[in-house]
Short mmCIF file of C-alpha atoms in Angstrom, two decimals:
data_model
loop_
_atom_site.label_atom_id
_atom_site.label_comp_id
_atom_site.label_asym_id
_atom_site.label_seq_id
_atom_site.Cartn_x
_atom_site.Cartn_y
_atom_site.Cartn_z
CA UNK A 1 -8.92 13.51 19.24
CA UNK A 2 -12.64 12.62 20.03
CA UNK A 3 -13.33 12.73 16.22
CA UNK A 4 -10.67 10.07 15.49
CA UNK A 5 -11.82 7.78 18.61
CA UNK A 6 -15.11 7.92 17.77
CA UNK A 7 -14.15 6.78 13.91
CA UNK A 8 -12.17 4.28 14.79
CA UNK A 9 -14.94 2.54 17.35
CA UNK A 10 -17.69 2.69 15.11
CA UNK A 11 -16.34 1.90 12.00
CA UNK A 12 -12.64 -0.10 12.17
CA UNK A 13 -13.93 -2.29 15.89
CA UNK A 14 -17.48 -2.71 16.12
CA UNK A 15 -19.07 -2.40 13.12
CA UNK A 16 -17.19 -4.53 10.59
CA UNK A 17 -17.83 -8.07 12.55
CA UNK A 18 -21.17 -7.06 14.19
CA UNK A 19 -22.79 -9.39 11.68
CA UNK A 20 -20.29 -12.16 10.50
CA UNK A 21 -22.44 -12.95 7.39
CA UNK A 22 -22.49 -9.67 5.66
CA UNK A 23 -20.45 -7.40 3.68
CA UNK A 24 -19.48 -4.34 5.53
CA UNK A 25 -18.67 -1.35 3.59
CA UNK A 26 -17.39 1.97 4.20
CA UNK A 27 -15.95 5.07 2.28
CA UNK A 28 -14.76 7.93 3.97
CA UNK A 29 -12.49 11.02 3.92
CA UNK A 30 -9.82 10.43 6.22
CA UNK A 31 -8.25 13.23 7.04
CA UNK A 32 -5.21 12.98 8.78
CA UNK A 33 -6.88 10.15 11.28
CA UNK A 34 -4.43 7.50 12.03
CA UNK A 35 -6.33 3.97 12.67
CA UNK A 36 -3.98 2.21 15.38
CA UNK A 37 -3.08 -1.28 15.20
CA UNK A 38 -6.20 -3.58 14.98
CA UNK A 39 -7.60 -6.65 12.97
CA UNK A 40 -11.11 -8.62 12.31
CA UNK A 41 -12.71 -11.42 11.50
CA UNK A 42 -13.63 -10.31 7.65
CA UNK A 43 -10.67 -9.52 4.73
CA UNK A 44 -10.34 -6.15 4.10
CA UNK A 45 -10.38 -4.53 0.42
CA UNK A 46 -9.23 -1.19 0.75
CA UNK A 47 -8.99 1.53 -2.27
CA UNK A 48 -7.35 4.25 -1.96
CA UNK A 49 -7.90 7.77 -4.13
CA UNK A 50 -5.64 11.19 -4.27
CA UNK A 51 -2.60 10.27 -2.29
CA UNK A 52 -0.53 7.72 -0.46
CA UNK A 53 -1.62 5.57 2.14
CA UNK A 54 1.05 3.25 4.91
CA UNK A 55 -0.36 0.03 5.93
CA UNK A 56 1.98 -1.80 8.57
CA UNK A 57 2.12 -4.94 9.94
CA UNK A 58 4.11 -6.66 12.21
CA UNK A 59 7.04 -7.67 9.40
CA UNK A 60 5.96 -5.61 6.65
CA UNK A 61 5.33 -1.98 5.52
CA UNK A 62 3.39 -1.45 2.93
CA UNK A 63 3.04 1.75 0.50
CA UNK A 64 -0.45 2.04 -1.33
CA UNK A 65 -0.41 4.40 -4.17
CA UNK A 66 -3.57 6.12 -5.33
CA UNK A 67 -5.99 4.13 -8.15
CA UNK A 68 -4.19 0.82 -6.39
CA UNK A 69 -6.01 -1.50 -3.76
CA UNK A 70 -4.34 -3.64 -0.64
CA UNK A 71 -5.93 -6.59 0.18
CA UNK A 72 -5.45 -7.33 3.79
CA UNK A 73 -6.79 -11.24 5.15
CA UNK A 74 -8.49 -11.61 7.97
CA UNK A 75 -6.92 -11.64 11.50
CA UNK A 76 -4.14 -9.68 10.00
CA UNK A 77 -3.13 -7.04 12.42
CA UNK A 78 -2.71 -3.82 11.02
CA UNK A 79 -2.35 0.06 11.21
CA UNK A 80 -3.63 2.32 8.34
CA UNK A 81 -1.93 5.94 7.75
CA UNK A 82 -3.08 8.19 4.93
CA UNK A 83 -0.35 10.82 4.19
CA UNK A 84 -2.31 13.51 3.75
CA UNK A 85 -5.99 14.37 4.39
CA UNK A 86 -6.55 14.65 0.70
CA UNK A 87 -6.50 10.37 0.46
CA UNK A 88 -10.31 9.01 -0.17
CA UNK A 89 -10.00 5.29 1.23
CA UNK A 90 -13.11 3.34 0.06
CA UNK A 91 -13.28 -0.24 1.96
CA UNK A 92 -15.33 -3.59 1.39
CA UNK A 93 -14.73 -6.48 4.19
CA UNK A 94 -15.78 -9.73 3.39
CA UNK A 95 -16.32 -12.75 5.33
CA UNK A 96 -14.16 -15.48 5.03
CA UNK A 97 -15.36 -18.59 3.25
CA UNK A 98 -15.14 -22.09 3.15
CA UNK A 99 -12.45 -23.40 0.41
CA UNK A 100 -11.58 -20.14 -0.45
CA UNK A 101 -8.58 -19.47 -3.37
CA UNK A 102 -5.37 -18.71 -1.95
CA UNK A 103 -5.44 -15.73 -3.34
CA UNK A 104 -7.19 -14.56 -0.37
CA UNK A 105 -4.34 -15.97 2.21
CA UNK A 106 -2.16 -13.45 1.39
CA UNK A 107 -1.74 -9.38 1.49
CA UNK A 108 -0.84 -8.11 -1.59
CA UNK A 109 -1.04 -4.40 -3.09
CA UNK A 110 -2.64 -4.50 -6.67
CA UNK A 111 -3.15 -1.64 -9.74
CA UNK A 112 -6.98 -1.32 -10.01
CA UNK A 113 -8.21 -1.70 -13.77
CA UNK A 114 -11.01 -0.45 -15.90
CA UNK A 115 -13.46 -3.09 -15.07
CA UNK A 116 -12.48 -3.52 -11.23
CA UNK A 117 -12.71 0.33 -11.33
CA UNK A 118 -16.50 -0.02 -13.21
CA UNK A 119 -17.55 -2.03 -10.41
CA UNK A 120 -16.10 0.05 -7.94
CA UNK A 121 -18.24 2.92 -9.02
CA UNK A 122 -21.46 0.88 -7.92
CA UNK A 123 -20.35 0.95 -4.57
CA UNK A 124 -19.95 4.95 -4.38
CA UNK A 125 -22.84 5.22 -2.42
CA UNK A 126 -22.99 2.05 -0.26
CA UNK A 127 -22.33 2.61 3.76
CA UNK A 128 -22.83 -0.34 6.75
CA UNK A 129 -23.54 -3.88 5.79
CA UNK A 130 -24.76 -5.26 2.69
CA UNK A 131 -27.01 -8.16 3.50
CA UNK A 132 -26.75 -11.38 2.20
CA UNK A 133 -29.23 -11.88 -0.70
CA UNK A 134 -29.71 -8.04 -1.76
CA UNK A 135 -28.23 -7.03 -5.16
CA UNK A 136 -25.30 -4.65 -3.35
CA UNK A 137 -24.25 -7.85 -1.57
CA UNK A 138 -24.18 -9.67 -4.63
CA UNK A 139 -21.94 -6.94 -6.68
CA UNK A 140 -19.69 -6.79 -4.03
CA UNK A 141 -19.42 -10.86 -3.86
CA UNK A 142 -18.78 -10.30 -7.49
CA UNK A 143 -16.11 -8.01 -7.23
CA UNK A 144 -14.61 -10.31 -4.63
CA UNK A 145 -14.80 -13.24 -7.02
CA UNK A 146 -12.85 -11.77 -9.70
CA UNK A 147 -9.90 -10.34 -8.05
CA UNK A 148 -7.99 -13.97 -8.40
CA UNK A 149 -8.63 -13.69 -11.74
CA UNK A 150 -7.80 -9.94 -12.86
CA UNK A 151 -5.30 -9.05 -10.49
CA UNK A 152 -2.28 -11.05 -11.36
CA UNK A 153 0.78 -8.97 -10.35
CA UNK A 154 1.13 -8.21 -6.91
CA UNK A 155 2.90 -5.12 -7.25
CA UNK A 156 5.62 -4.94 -4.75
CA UNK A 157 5.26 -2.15 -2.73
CA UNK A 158 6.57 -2.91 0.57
CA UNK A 159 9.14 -2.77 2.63
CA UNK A 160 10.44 -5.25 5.61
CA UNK A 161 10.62 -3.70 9.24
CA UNK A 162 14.08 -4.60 10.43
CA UNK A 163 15.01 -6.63 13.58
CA UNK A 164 18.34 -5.48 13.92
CA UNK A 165 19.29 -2.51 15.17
CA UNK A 166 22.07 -1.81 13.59
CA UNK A 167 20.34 -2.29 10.20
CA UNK A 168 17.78 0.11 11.45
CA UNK A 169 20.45 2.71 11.40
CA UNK A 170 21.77 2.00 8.23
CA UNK A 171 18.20 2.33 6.76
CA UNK A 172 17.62 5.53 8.19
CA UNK A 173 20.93 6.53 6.61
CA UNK A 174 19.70 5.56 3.05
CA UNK A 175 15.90 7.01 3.73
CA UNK A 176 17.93 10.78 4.39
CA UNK A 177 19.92 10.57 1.27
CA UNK A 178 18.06 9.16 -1.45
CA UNK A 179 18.65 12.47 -3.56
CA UNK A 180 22.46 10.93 -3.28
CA UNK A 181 24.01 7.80 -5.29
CA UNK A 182 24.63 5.55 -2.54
CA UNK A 183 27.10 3.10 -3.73
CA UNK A 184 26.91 -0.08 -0.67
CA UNK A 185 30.88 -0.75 -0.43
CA UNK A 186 30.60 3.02 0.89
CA UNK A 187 27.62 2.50 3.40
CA UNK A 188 29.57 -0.90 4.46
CA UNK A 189 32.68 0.93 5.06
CA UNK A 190 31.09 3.97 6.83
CA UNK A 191 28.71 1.94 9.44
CA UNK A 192 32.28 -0.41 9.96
CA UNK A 193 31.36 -3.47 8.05
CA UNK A 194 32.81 -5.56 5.04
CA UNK A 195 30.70 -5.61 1.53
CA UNK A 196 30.36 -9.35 2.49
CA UNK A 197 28.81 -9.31 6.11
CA UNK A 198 26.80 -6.25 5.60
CA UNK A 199 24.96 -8.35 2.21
CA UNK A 200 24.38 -11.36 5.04
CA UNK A 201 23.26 -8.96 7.33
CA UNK A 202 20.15 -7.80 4.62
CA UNK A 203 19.76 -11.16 3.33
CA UNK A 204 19.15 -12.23 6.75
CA UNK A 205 17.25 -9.68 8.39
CA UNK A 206 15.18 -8.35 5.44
CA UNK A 207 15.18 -11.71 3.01
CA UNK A 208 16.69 -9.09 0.38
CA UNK A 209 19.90 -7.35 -1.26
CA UNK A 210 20.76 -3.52 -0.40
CA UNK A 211 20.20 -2.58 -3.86
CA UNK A 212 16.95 -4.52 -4.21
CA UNK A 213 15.65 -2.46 -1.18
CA UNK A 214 17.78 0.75 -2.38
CA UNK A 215 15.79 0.64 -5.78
CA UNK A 216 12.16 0.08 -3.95
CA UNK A 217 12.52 2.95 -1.73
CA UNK A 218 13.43 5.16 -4.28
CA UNK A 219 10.35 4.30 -6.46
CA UNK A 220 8.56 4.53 -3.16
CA UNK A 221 9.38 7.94 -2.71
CA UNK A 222 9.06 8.82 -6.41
CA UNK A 223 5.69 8.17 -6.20
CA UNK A 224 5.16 10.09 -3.27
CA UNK A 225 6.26 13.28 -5.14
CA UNK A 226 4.74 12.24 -8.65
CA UNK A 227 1.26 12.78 -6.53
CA UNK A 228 2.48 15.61 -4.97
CA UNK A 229 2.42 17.78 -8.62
CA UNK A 230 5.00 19.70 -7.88
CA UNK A 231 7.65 18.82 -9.91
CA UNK A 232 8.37 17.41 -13.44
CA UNK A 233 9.25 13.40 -13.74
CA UNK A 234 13.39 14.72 -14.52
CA UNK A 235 12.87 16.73 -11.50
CA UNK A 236 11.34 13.83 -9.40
CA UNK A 237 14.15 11.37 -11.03
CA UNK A 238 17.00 13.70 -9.70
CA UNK A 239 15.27 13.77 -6.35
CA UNK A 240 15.53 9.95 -6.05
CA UNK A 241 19.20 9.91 -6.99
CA UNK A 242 18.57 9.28 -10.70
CA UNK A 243 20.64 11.62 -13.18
CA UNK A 244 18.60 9.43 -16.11
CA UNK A 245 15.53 10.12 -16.66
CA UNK A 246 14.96 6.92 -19.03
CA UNK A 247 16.93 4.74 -16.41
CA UNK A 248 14.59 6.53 -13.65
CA UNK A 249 11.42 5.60 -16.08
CA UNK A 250 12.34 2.19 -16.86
CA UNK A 251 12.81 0.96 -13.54
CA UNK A 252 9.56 2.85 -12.62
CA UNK A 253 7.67 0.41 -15.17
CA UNK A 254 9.66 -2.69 -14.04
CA UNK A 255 7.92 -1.94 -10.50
CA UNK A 256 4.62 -0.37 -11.08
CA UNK A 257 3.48 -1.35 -14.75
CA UNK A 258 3.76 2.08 -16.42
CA UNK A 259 5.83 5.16 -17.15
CA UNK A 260 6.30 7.96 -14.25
CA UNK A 261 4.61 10.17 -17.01
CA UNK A 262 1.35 8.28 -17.54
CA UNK A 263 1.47 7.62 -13.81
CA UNK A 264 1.55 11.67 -12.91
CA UNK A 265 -1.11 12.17 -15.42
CA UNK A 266 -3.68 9.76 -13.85
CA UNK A 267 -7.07 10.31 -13.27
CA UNK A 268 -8.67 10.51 -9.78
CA UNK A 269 -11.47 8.59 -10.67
CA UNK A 270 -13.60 7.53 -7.93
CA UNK A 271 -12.45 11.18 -6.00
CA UNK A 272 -14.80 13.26 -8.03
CA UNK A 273 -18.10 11.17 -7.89
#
């Protein structure tokens, strides 16, 4: 407990806006420390490396893969979560700017490429703040500046929290079965609703359909054992509730930009150096 306090002070509430004008970075192994709900005054690039990582917000819960990046604005309150002590989360914070490109505005989870991934490697040994005129500042500006530019589909990996509680249940319900076809005229008739008030209810609370969240968690979770290497994609695609392995792979691409295969057989990069 004194480990994690002392973490979270020094590096996630006093450090990062001690001086407004610099970069702060900061890579660590986080173990299984849970940084509570907090913000700042400087956006947030955060990297993760060797498993999954939960970033939540007020509306929003986000799922960061490894070899992806979330990019979190500033004043956005947030909690971070690593699943597993194995994750390597490696963060720059940047000031905010004047006349800056909406990109920026907005949080968005993001598949890091070969040249964001080059320039990443720079950074391996950077710790504190980068000051404004030394070349480490002006790498990481330049990794900032490219991001509108490179990282075009905002892959998405999140999920609403739910207002209702009702729906809350019902979400639960599909989160314990996803090794199950869940067909929605049978979750509308078990929780006591019609097919037509139970797709208002989603489309109102969670701006979505039950299938388009349905099909999201079940990637989400894919994922989640994909890094776990213990079992084969058909054996992953049967634990999400797919019987077809090229169904299970093609809506895999459709949500993350490649196959479940090339996905398991990624690289941990940035882990090893």
């Amino acid at each position: 407990m004194e480990r994690s306090t002392f973490k979270i002070d020094k590096y996630y509430l006093t450090k990062v806006d001690a001086d407004r004008k610099s970069i702060y970075c900061h890579h660590d192994l986080m173990g299984e420390l849970l940084v509570p709900t907090h913000k700042h005054n400087k956006a947030q690039m955060l990297y993760a490396e060797g498993d999954v990582v939960f970033v939540t917000t007020e509306t929003k819960s986000y799922f960061l893969p490894a070899r992806h990046f979330i990019w979190i604005p500033a004043g956005l309150e947030h909690s971070i979560q690593p699943k597993s002590e194995n994750v390597m989360m490696r963060n720059l914070y940047f000031p905010v700017e004047k006349d800056e490109d909406a990109f920026y505005k907005n949080e968005g989870i993001y598949p890091v490429n070969n040249l964001l991934l080059q320039m990443m490697l720079f950074t391996n040994q950077w710790n504190g703040d980068l000051k404004k005129g030394s070349p480490n500042f002006t790498i990481a500006k330049a990794i900032k500046a490219i991001l509108p530019q490179i990282c075009t589909n905002n892959l998405p990996l999140e999920l609403p929290q739910p207002k209702d509680k009702r729906l809350g249940k019902i979400l639960r319900h599909v989160e314990n079965n996803l090794g199950e076809t869940i067909l929605f005229s049978e979750v509308a008739h078990e929780f006591g609703y019609s097919e037509r008030s139970l797709y208002r209810l989603f489309q109102k609370d969670l701006k979505m359909s039950f299938i388009q969240y349905y099909t999201i968690r079940r990637i989400l979770k894919a994922i989640e054992l994909l890094l776990d290497r213990k079992l084969s994609v058909k054996e992953v695609a049967l634990e999400v509730g797919y019987s077809s392995v090229p169904t299970f792979s093609n809506t895999f691409f459709k949500i993350l930009g490649q196959r479940p295969s090339d996905y398991l057989n990624g690289e941990d990069v940035l882990k090893s150096r």
